[in-house]
């Protein structure tokens, strides 16, 4: 698949790369959901009611969807070694802040 996001004005100068990554993540999730629905329908022989999602496999909530998009954007924007360094720095900062508060 291929997607393109075009943005103009001030937003383009600040967040074009972020918007492109977000659009890419949303398109990917949409196509994966469509693929799952098509696989279910094909397995059910084209019967729409039989191909409905199983009771335990409800659609993700808005928060789950947003978290998934955020993970995809982070993977796209931040290289893996830098991502791990950032996580380590955040954990160290939280530990230091807790130590400072407790002493």
Short mmCIF file of N, CA and C in Angstrom, two decimals:
data_model
loop_
_atom_site.label_atom_id
_atom_site.label_comp_id
_atom_site.label_asym_id
_atom_site.label_seq_id
_atom_site.Cartn_x
_atom_site.Cartn_y
_atom_site.Cartn_z
N UNK A 1 0.84 -1.17 0.00
CA UNK A 1 0.00 0.00 0.00
C UNK A 1 0.88 1.23 0.00
N UNK A 2 0.29 2.35 -0.36
CA UNK A 2 1.01 3.62 -0.39
C UNK A 2 0.04 4.71 0.02
N UNK A 3 0.49 5.62 0.83
CA UNK A 3 -0.36 6.73 1.25
C UNK A 3 0.44 8.02 1.18
N UNK A 4 -0.25 9.10 0.95
CA UNK A 4 0.38 10.40 0.87
C UNK A 4 -0.46 11.39 1.67
N UNK A 5 0.20 12.19 2.49
CA UNK A 5 -0.48 13.24 3.25
C UNK A 5 0.15 14.57 2.86
N UNK A 6 -0.66 15.48 2.39
CA UNK A 6 -0.16 16.81 2.02
C UNK A 6 -0.77 17.84 2.96
N UNK A 7 0.10 18.65 3.57
CA UNK A 7 -0.34 19.66 4.52
C UNK A 7 0.36 20.96 4.15
N UNK A 8 -0.36 22.06 4.24
CA UNK A 8 0.24 23.35 3.91
C UNK A 8 0.21 24.29 5.10
N UNK A 9 0.84 25.41 4.94
CA UNK A 9 0.82 26.45 5.97
C UNK A 9 1.79 26.19 7.11
N UNK A 10 1.46 26.74 8.25
CA UNK A 10 2.34 26.62 9.42
C UNK A 10 2.48 25.18 9.91
N UNK A 11 1.40 24.44 9.81
CA UNK A 11 1.46 23.05 10.25
C UNK A 11 2.51 22.28 9.45
N UNK A 12 2.59 22.57 8.17
CA UNK A 12 3.55 21.86 7.32
C UNK A 12 4.98 22.13 7.76
N UNK A 13 5.26 23.35 8.17
CA UNK A 13 6.64 23.66 8.57
C UNK A 13 7.00 23.03 9.91
N UNK A 14 6.02 22.72 10.72
CA UNK A 14 6.30 22.17 12.05
C UNK A 14 6.14 20.66 12.11
N UNK A 15 5.04 20.15 11.56
CA UNK A 15 4.75 18.75 11.82
C UNK A 15 4.52 17.87 10.61
N UNK A 16 5.08 18.20 9.47
CA UNK A 16 4.84 17.40 8.27
C UNK A 16 5.27 15.95 8.47
N UNK A 17 6.44 15.74 9.03
CA UNK A 17 6.94 14.38 9.21
C UNK A 17 6.07 13.59 10.18
N UNK A 18 5.63 14.24 11.24
CA UNK A 18 4.75 13.58 12.21
C UNK A 18 3.41 13.22 11.57
N UNK A 19 2.86 14.12 10.77
CA UNK A 19 1.58 13.85 10.11
C UNK A 19 1.71 12.73 9.10
N UNK A 20 2.81 12.68 8.37
CA UNK A 20 3.02 11.59 7.41
C UNK A 20 3.08 10.25 8.12
N UNK A 21 3.81 10.21 9.24
CA UNK A 21 3.92 8.96 10.00
C UNK A 21 2.58 8.54 10.58
N UNK A 22 1.81 9.51 11.07
CA UNK A 22 0.50 9.20 11.62
C UNK A 22 -0.43 8.67 10.54
N UNK A 23 -0.42 9.31 9.37
CA UNK A 23 -1.27 8.85 8.27
C UNK A 23 -0.88 7.44 7.86
N UNK A 24 0.42 7.17 7.80
CA UNK A 24 0.90 5.84 7.42
C UNK A 24 0.42 4.79 8.43
N UNK A 25 0.49 5.10 9.73
CA UNK A 25 0.07 4.16 10.76
C UNK A 25 -1.43 3.90 10.69
N UNK A 26 -2.22 4.94 10.46
CA UNK A 26 -3.67 4.78 10.39
C UNK A 26 -4.07 3.96 9.16
N UNK A 27 -3.41 4.23 8.03
CA UNK A 27 -3.70 3.46 6.81
C UNK A 27 -3.35 1.99 7.04
N UNK A 28 -2.21 1.73 7.68
CA UNK A 28 -1.79 0.35 7.94
C UNK A 28 -2.81 -0.37 8.81
N UNK A 29 -3.27 0.27 9.88
CA UNK A 29 -4.25 -0.36 10.76
C UNK A 29 -5.57 -0.58 10.04
N UNK A 30 -5.97 0.37 9.22
CA UNK A 30 -7.22 0.22 8.48
C UNK A 30 -7.16 -0.95 7.52
N UNK A 31 -6.05 -1.08 6.81
CA UNK A 31 -5.92 -2.17 5.85
C UNK A 31 -5.81 -3.52 6.56
N UNK A 32 -5.16 -3.56 7.72
CA UNK A 32 -5.10 -4.82 8.48
C UNK A 32 -6.49 -5.23 8.95
N UNK A 33 -7.29 -4.26 9.41
CA UNK A 33 -8.66 -4.56 9.83
C UNK A 33 -9.51 -5.04 8.66
N UNK A 34 -9.34 -4.41 7.50
CA UNK A 34 -10.07 -4.83 6.31
C UNK A 34 -9.67 -6.24 5.91
N UNK A 35 -8.37 -6.54 5.99
CA UNK A 35 -7.90 -7.89 5.65
C UNK A 35 -8.50 -8.93 6.60
N UNK A 36 -8.54 -8.63 7.89
CA UNK A 36 -9.12 -9.57 8.85
C UNK A 36 -10.60 -9.81 8.56
N UNK A 37 -11.33 -8.75 8.21
CA UNK A 37 -12.75 -8.89 7.89
C UNK A 37 -12.94 -9.74 6.64
N UNK A 38 -12.09 -9.54 5.64
CA UNK A 38 -12.19 -10.31 4.40
C UNK A 38 -11.86 -11.78 4.64
N UNK A 39 -10.87 -12.05 5.48
CA UNK A 39 -10.51 -13.44 5.80
C UNK A 39 -11.66 -14.12 6.52
N UNK A 40 -12.29 -13.42 7.48
CA UNK A 40 -13.44 -14.00 8.19
C UNK A 40 -14.58 -14.28 7.23
N UNK A 41 -14.85 -13.34 6.34
CA UNK A 41 -15.95 -13.52 5.40
C UNK A 41 -15.67 -14.67 4.44
N UNK A 42 -14.43 -14.79 3.97
CA UNK A 42 -14.07 -15.89 3.07
C UNK A 42 -14.18 -17.23 3.79
N UNK A 43 -13.78 -17.27 5.06
CA UNK A 43 -13.86 -18.51 5.83
C UNK A 43 -15.31 -18.91 6.08
N UNK A 44 -16.20 -17.92 6.15
CA UNK A 44 -17.61 -18.20 6.40
C UNK A 44 -18.37 -18.43 5.11
N UNK A 45 -17.70 -18.43 3.99
CA UNK A 45 -18.36 -18.66 2.71
C UNK A 45 -19.15 -17.47 2.20
N UNK A 46 -18.79 -16.27 2.64
CA UNK A 46 -19.46 -15.06 2.16
C UNK A 46 -20.69 -14.68 2.95
N UNK A 47 -21.05 -15.44 3.98
CA UNK A 47 -22.22 -15.12 4.80
C UNK A 47 -21.86 -13.97 5.73
N UNK A 48 -22.53 -12.82 5.59
CA UNK A 48 -22.19 -11.62 6.36
C UNK A 48 -22.38 -11.84 7.86
N UNK A 49 -23.45 -12.51 8.26
CA UNK A 49 -23.69 -12.72 9.70
C UNK A 49 -22.67 -13.70 10.28
N UNK A 50 -22.33 -14.73 9.54
CA UNK A 50 -21.36 -15.70 10.04
C UNK A 50 -19.97 -15.13 10.08
N UNK A 51 -19.71 -14.10 9.26
CA UNK A 51 -18.37 -13.54 9.22
C UNK A 51 -18.19 -12.37 10.18
N UNK A 52 -19.19 -12.10 11.00
CA UNK A 52 -19.08 -11.02 11.99
C UNK A 52 -18.01 -11.39 13.00
N UNK A 53 -17.37 -10.37 13.60
CA UNK A 53 -16.33 -10.66 14.59
C UNK A 53 -16.86 -11.50 15.74
N UNK A 54 -16.01 -12.34 16.25
CA UNK A 54 -16.38 -13.17 17.40
C UNK A 54 -16.65 -12.28 18.61
N UNK A 55 -17.49 -12.73 19.56
CA UNK A 55 -17.82 -11.90 20.72
C UNK A 55 -16.60 -11.42 21.50
N UNK A 56 -15.57 -12.20 21.60
CA UNK A 56 -14.39 -11.80 22.36
C UNK A 56 -13.42 -10.93 21.59
N UNK A 57 -13.67 -10.70 20.30
CA UNK A 57 -12.73 -9.94 19.48
C UNK A 57 -13.35 -8.60 19.06
N UNK A 58 -13.74 -7.80 20.03
CA UNK A 58 -14.35 -6.51 19.75
C UNK A 58 -13.32 -5.55 19.16
N UNK A 59 -13.81 -4.55 18.49
CA UNK A 59 -12.93 -3.52 17.92
C UNK A 59 -12.20 -2.81 19.05
N UNK A 60 -10.99 -2.33 18.78
CA UNK A 60 -10.24 -1.65 19.84
C UNK A 60 -10.92 -0.34 20.23
N UNK A 61 -10.74 0.05 21.49
CA UNK A 61 -11.28 1.32 21.95
C UNK A 61 -10.49 2.46 21.32
N UNK A 62 -10.98 3.67 21.48
CA UNK A 62 -10.26 4.83 20.94
C UNK A 62 -8.88 4.96 21.56
N UNK A 63 -8.77 4.68 22.86
CA UNK A 63 -7.49 4.77 23.54
C UNK A 63 -6.51 3.73 23.01
N UNK A 64 -7.00 2.50 22.79
CA UNK A 64 -6.14 1.44 22.25
C UNK A 64 -5.69 1.79 20.84
N UNK A 65 -6.61 2.34 20.05
CA UNK A 65 -6.28 2.72 18.68
C UNK A 65 -5.23 3.84 18.69
N UNK A 66 -5.43 4.85 19.55
CA UNK A 66 -4.48 5.96 19.63
C UNK A 66 -3.11 5.48 20.10
N UNK A 67 -3.08 4.57 21.07
CA UNK A 67 -1.81 4.05 21.56
C UNK A 67 -1.10 3.27 20.46
N UNK A 68 -1.86 2.52 19.68
CA UNK A 68 -1.27 1.76 18.58
C UNK A 68 -0.70 2.69 17.52
N UNK A 69 -1.42 3.76 17.20
CA UNK A 69 -0.91 4.74 16.23
C UNK A 69 0.36 5.40 16.77
N UNK A 70 0.36 5.73 18.07
CA UNK A 70 1.54 6.36 18.66
C UNK A 70 2.75 5.44 18.59
N UNK A 71 2.55 4.13 18.83
CA UNK A 71 3.66 3.18 18.72
C UNK A 71 4.20 3.12 17.30
N UNK A 72 3.29 3.09 16.31
CA UNK A 72 3.72 3.05 14.91
C UNK A 72 4.49 4.31 14.54
N UNK A 73 4.01 5.47 15.01
CA UNK A 73 4.68 6.74 14.71
C UNK A 73 6.07 6.75 15.35
N UNK A 74 6.16 6.28 16.59
CA UNK A 74 7.46 6.25 17.27
C UNK A 74 8.42 5.32 16.53
N UNK A 75 7.94 4.17 16.07
CA UNK A 75 8.80 3.25 15.32
C UNK A 75 9.27 3.89 14.02
N UNK A 76 8.40 4.68 13.41
CA UNK A 76 8.74 5.29 12.13
C UNK A 76 9.70 6.47 12.30
N UNK A 77 9.52 7.25 13.35
CA UNK A 77 10.30 8.48 13.52
C UNK A 77 11.61 8.30 14.26
N UNK A 78 11.65 7.36 15.20
CA UNK A 78 12.82 7.23 16.07
C UNK A 78 13.52 5.90 15.80
N UNK A 79 14.79 5.92 15.40
CA UNK A 79 15.52 4.67 15.18
C UNK A 79 15.59 3.85 16.47
N UNK A 80 15.65 2.53 16.34
CA UNK A 80 15.61 1.62 17.49
C UNK A 80 16.68 1.92 18.54
N UNK A 81 17.96 2.12 18.18
CA UNK A 81 18.96 2.40 19.23
C UNK A 81 18.66 3.68 20.01
N UNK A 82 18.19 4.69 19.31
CA UNK A 82 17.86 5.95 19.97
C UNK A 82 16.64 5.77 20.84
N UNK A 83 15.68 4.97 20.38
CA UNK A 83 14.46 4.71 21.15
C UNK A 83 14.81 4.08 22.48
N UNK A 84 15.69 3.07 22.47
CA UNK A 84 16.07 2.41 23.72
C UNK A 84 16.83 3.36 24.63
N UNK A 85 17.67 4.19 24.08
CA UNK A 85 18.39 5.17 24.90
C UNK A 85 17.40 6.13 25.55
N UNK A 86 16.39 6.54 24.80
CA UNK A 86 15.37 7.44 25.35
C UNK A 86 14.58 6.79 26.47
N UNK A 87 14.24 5.53 26.30
CA UNK A 87 13.50 4.81 27.34
C UNK A 87 14.35 4.71 28.61
N UNK A 88 15.62 4.40 28.45
CA UNK A 88 16.52 4.29 29.61
C UNK A 88 16.64 5.63 30.31
N UNK A 89 16.75 6.71 29.55
CA UNK A 89 16.85 8.04 30.16
C UNK A 89 15.57 8.42 30.90
N UNK A 90 14.42 8.09 30.35
CA UNK A 90 13.15 8.39 31.02
C UNK A 90 13.03 7.59 32.32
N UNK A 91 13.38 6.32 32.27
CA UNK A 91 13.32 5.49 33.49
C UNK A 91 14.28 6.04 34.54
N UNK A 92 15.48 6.42 34.13
CA UNK A 92 16.45 6.98 35.08
C UNK A 92 15.92 8.29 35.67
N UNK A 93 15.29 9.12 34.86
CA UNK A 93 14.74 10.39 35.36
C UNK A 93 13.62 10.15 36.36
N UNK A 94 12.77 9.16 36.10
CA UNK A 94 11.68 8.85 37.03
C UNK A 94 12.24 8.32 38.34
N UNK A 95 13.22 7.44 38.26
CA UNK A 95 13.84 6.91 39.48
C UNK A 95 14.49 8.03 40.28
N UNK A 96 15.19 8.93 39.60
CA UNK A 96 15.83 10.05 40.28
C UNK A 96 14.78 10.96 40.92
N UNK A 97 13.69 11.23 40.21
CA UNK A 97 12.64 12.09 40.76
C UNK A 97 12.01 11.45 41.99
N UNK A 98 11.75 10.15 41.94
CA UNK A 98 11.20 9.46 43.12
C UNK A 98 12.19 9.48 44.28
N UNK A 99 13.46 9.28 43.99
CA UNK A 99 14.48 9.34 45.05
C UNK A 99 14.52 10.73 45.67
N UNK A 100 14.46 11.77 44.83
CA UNK A 100 14.52 13.14 45.32
C UNK A 100 13.27 13.46 46.17
N UNK A 101 12.13 12.93 45.80
CA UNK A 101 10.91 13.19 46.55
C UNK A 101 10.90 12.45 47.89
N UNK A 102 11.50 11.27 47.93
CA UNK A 102 11.46 10.47 49.14
C UNK A 102 12.56 10.81 50.14
N UNK A 103 13.55 11.54 49.72
CA UNK A 103 14.64 11.90 50.65
C UNK A 103 14.58 13.32 51.09
#
